[in-house]
CSV table of C-alpha atoms in Angstrom, one decimal:
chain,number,residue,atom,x,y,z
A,1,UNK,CA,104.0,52.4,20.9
A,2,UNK,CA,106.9,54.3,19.5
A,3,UNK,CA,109.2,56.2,21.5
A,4,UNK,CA,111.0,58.8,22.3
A,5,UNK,CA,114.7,57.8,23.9
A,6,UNK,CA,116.3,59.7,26.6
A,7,UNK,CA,118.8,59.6,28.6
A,8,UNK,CA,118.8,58.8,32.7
A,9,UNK,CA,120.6,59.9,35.6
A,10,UNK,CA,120.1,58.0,38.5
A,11,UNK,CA,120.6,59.4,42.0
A,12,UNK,CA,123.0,57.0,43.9
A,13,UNK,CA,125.4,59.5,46.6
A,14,UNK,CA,126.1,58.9,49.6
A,15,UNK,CA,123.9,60.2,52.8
A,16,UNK,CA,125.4,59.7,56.4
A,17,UNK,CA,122.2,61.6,57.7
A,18,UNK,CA,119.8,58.4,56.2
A,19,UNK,CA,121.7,55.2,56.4
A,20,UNK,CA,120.2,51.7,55.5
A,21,UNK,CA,121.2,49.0,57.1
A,22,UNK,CA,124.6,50.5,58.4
A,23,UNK,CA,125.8,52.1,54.5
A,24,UNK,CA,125.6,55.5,53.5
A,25,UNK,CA,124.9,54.8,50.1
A,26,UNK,CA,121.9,52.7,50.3
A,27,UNK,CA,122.3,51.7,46.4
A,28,UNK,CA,124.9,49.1,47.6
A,29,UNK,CA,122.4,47.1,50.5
A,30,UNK,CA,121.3,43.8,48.9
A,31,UNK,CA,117.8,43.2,48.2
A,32,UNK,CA,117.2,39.9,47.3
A,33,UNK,CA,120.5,38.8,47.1
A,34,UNK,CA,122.0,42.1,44.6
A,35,UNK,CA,122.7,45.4,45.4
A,36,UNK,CA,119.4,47.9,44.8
A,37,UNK,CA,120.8,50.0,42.3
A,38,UNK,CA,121.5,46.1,40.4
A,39,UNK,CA,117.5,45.7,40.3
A,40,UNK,CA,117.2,49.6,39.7
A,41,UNK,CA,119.6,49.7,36.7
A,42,UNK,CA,118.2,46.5,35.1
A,43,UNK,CA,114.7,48.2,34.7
A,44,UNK,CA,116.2,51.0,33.0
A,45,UNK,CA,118.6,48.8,30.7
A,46,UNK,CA,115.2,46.9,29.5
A,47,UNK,CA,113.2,50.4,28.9
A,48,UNK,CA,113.0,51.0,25.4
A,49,UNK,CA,112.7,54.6,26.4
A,50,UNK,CA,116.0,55.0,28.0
A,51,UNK,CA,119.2,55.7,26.3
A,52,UNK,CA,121.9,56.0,28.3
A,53,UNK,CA,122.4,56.1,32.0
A,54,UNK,CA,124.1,58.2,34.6
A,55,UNK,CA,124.9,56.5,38.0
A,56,UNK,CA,125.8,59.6,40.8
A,57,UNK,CA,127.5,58.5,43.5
A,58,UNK,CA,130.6,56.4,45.1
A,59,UNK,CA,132.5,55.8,42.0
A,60,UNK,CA,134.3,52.9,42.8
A,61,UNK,CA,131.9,50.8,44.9
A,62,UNK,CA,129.1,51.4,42.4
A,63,UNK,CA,131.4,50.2,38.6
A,64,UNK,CA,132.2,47.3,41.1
A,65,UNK,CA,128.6,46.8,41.4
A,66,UNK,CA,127.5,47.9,37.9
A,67,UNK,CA,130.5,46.0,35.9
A,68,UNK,CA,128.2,44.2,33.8
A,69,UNK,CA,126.6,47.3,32.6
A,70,UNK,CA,129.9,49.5,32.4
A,71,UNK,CA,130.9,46.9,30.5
A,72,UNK,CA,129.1,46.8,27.6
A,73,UNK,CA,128.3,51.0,27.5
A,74,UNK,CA,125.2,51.0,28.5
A,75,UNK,CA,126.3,52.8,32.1
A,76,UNK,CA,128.5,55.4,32.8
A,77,UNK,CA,129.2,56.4,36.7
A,78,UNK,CA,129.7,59.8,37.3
A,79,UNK,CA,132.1,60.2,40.6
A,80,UNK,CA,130.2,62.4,43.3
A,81,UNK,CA,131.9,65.4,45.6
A,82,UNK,CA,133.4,64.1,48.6
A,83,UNK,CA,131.7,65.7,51.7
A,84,UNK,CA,133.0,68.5,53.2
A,85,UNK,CA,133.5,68.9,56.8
A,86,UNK,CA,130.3,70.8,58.9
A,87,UNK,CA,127.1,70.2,57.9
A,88,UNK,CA,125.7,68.0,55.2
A,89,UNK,CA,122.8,69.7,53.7
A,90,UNK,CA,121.0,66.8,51.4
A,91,UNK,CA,119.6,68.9,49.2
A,92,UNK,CA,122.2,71.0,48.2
A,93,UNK,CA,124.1,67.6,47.6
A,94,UNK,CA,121.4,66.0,45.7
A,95,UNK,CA,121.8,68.9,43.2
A,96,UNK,CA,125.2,68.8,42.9
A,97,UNK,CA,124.8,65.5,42.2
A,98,UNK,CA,122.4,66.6,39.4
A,99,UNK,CA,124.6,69.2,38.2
A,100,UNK,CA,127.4,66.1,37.9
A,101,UNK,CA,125.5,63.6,36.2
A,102,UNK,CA,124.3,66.3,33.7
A,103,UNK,CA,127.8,67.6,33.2
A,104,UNK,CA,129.2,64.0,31.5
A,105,UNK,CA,125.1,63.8,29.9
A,106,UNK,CA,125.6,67.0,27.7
A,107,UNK,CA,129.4,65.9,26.8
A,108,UNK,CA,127.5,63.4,25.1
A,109,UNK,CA,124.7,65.0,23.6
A,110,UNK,CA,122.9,68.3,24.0
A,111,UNK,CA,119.4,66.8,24.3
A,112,UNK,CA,117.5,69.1,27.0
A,113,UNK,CA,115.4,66.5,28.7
A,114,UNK,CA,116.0,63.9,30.6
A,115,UNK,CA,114.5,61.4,33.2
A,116,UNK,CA,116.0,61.9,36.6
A,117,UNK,CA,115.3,58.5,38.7
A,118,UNK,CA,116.3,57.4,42.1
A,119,UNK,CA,118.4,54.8,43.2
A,120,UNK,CA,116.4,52.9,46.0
A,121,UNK,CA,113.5,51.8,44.2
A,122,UNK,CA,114.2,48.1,43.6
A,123,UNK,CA,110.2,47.0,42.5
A,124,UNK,CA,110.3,49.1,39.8
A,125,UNK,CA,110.0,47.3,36.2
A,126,UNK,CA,111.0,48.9,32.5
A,127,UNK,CA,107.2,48.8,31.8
A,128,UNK,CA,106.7,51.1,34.4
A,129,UNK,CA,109.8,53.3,33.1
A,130,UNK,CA,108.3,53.3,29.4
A,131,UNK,CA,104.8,54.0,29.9
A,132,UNK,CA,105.7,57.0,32.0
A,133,UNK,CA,108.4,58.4,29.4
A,134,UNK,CA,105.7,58.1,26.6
A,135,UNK,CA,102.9,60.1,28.8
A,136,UNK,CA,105.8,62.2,29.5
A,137,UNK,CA,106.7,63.3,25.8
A,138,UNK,CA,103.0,63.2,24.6
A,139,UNK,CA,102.6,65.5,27.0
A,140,UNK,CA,105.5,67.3,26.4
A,141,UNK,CA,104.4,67.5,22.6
A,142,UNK,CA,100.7,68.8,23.3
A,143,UNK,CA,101.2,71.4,26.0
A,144,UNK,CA,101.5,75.6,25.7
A,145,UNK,CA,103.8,76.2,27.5
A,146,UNK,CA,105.5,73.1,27.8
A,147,UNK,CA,106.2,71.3,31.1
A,148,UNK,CA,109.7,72.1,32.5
A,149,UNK,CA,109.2,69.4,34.7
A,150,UNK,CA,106.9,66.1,35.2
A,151,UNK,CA,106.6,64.4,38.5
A,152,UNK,CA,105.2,61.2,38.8
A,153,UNK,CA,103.1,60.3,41.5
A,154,UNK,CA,101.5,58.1,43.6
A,155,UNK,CA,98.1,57.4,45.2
A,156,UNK,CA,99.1,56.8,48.8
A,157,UNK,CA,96.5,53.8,49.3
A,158,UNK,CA,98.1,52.1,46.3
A,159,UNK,CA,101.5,52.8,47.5
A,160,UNK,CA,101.1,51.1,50.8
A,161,UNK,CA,100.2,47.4,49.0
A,162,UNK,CA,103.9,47.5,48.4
A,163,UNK,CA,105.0,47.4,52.1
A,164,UNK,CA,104.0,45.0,55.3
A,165,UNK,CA,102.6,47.1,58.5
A,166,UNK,CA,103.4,50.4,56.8
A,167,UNK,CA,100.6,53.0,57.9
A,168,UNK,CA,99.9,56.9,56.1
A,169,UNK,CA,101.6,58.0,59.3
A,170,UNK,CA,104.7,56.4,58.1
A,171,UNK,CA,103.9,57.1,54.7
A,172,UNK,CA,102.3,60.6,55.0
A,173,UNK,CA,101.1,62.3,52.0
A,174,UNK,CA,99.6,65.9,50.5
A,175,UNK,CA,95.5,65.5,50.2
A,176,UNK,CA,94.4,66.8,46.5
A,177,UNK,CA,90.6,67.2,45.6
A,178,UNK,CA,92.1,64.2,43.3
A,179,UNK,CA,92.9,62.4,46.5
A,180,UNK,CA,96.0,62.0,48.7
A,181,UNK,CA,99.2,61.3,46.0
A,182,UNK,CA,102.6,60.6,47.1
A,183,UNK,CA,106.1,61.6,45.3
A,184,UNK,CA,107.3,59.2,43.0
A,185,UNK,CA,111.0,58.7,42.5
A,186,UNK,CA,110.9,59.1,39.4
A,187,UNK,CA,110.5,62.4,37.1
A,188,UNK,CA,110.5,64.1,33.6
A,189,UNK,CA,112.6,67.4,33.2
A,190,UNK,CA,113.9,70.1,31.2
A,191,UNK,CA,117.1,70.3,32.5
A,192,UNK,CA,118.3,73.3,31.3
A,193,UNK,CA,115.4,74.9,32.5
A,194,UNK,CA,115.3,73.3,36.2
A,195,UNK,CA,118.9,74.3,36.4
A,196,UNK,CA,118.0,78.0,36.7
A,197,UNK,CA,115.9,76.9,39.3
A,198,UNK,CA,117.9,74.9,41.4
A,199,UNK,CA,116.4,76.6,44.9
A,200,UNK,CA,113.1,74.7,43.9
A,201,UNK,CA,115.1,71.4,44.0
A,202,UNK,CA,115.8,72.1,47.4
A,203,UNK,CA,112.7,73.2,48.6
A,204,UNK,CA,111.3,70.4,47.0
A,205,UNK,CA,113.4,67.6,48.5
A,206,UNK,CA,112.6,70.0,51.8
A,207,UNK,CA,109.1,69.3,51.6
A,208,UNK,CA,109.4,65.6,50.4
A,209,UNK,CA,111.8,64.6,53.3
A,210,UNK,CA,110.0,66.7,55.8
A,211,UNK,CA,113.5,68.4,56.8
A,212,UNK,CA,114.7,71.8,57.8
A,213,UNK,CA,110.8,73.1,58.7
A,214,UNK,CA,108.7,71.3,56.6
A,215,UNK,CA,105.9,74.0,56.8
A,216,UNK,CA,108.2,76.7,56.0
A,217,UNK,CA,109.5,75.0,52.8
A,218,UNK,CA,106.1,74.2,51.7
A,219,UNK,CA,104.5,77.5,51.9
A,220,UNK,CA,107.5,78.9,50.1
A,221,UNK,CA,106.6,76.4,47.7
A,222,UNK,CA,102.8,76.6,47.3
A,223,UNK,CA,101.7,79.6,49.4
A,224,UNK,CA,100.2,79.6,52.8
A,225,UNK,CA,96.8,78.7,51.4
A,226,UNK,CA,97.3,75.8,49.2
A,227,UNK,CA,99.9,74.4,52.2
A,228,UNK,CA,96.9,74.7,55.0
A,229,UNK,CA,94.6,72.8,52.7
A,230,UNK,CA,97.2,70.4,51.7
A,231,UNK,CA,97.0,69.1,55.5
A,232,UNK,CA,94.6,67.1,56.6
A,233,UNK,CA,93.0,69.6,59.1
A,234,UNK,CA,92.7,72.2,56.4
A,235,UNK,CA,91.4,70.3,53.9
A,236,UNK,CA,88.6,69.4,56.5
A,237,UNK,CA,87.7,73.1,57.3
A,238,UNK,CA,88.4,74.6,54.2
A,239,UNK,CA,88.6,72.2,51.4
A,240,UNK,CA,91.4,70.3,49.6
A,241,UNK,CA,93.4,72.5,46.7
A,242,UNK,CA,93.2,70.8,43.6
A,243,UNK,CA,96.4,69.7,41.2
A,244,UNK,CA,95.6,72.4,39.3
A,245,UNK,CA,96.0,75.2,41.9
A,246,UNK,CA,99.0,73.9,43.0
A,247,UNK,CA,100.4,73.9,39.3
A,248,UNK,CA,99.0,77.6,38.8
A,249,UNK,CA,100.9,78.7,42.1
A,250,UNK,CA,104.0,77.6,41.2
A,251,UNK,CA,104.3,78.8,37.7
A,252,UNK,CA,102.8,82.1,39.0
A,253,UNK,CA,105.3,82.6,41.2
A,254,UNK,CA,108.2,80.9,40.4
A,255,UNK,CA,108.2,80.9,36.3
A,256,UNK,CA,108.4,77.0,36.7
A,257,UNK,CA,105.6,74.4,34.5
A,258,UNK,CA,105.6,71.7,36.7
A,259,UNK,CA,103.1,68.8,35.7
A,260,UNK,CA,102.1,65.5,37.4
A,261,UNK,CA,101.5,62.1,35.8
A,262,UNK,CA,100.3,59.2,38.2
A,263,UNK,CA,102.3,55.9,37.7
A,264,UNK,CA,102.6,52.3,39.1
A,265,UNK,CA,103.3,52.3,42.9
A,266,UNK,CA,106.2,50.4,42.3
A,267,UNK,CA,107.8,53.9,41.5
A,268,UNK,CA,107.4,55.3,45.1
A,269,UNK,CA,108.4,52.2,46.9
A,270,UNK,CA,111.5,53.6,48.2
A,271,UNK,CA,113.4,52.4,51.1
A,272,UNK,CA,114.5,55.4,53.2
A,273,UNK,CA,115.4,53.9,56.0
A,274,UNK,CA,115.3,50.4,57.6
A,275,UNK,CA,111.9,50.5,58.6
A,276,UNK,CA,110.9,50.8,54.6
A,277,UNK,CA,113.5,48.3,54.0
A,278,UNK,CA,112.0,45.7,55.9
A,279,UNK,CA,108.8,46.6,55.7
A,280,UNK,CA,109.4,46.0,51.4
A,281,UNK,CA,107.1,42.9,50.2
């Protein structure tokens, strides 16, 4: 399989809003006797597909955590805004964070994609990183237009094999005529392109973490008809949307190609809170 290298930027700031067990930055709580963004970095280091990688967040904590990557150049981390005083929006600060770990990435080099991971996925493995980066660039090669972004995704009855006692009401998820898919945390992008659309990054996040009126965001998003048959009760009186609808809307009305490639579950076994955390096989 030959590839195509990019480079990664992983997600790792601080969030007072979701602590795990008692830290802000839930990259530094140990799993398995290492911190989560060790296990999360070592699956990118081994992926033939990833060049060089971006760690977001707590600068000090996380080279302290990361020396034996820093060390030999194969991570570089990127020093996150301190938090103002009032209210912490996350996803204004997870696009900032972005906007930071892109900043050092095209000092570097002026490649326009890049994969965009998160930092509290400790299951993942570098076979699940490579096989979605090739589907990503054949993908990437084949399509008119081509994808400004690539999510991966989930099936929800797959991603609940990776947690004990965790039920879809913990784990809720959009229902597709394809069946009911959950974000993974791991995805494809143009960044140039997403960067002139960084109120879809928020609205995104919105919709994935279920804050700041969840039904709101999501209409805004996908339109009052593909967001009623999204839910369960609409997909039962009217029918489920397809992928493909969904796609349409958003290019339609926000000039953004978005695709979807389904991956390993491993890649949406996140641990947002302490529940997840414990609830982790």
């Amino acid at each position: 399989m030959i590839m195509y290298s990019v480079d990664t930027i992983i997600m790792a700031g601080t969030n007072p809003l979701r602590p795990v067990k008692g830290k802000d930055c839930k990259a530094l709580v140990e799993y398995k006797g290492r911190p989560i963004i060790d296990h999360v970095v070592q699956a990118h280091t081994w992926a033939h597909g990833v060049r060089h990688i971006y760690v977001v967040g707590p600068k000090d904590d996380l080279e302290s955590a990361l020396s034996w990557y820093t060390e030999r150049g194969r991570v570089t981390v990127v020093q996150e805004t301190d938090i103002k005083a009032g209210r912490f929006n996350e996803g204004k600060r997870l696009i900032d964070s972005a906007k930071r770990g892109l900043e050092k990435k095209f000092k570097d080099n002026d490649d326009p994609y890049v994969l965009f991971s998160a930092c509290d996925i400790p299951k993942i493995l570098f076979a699940d990183l490579d096989l979605f980066l090739y589907r990503c660039h054949a993908l990437v090669q084949k399509s008119d237009p081509k994808p400004d972004y690539i999510q991966s995704v989930v099936r929800l009855e797959d991603e609940l094999l990776m947690f004990d006692g965790l039920t879809e009401q913990e784990r809720p998820a959009p229902r597709f005529k394809e069946g009911a898919f959950r974000f993974g945390n791991i995805a494809y992008a143009n960044a140039t392109r997403c960067l002139e659309k960084t109120h879809l990054i928020d609205l995104a996040y919105s919709v994935r973490k279920g804050r700041d009126h969840p039904i709101k965001t999501a209409t805004t998003m996908f339109g009052w008809w593909n967001t009623i048959r999204l839910s369960g009760v609409g997909a039962s009186l009217f029918g489920r949307t397809s992928i493909e609808d969904v796609k349409a809307r958003i290019a339609k009305k926000h000039d953004l190609f978005l695709d979807m490639i389904e991956v390993h579950p491993s890649v949406a076994a996140d641990t947002d809170n302490d529940e997840d955390f414990d609830s982790l096989k």
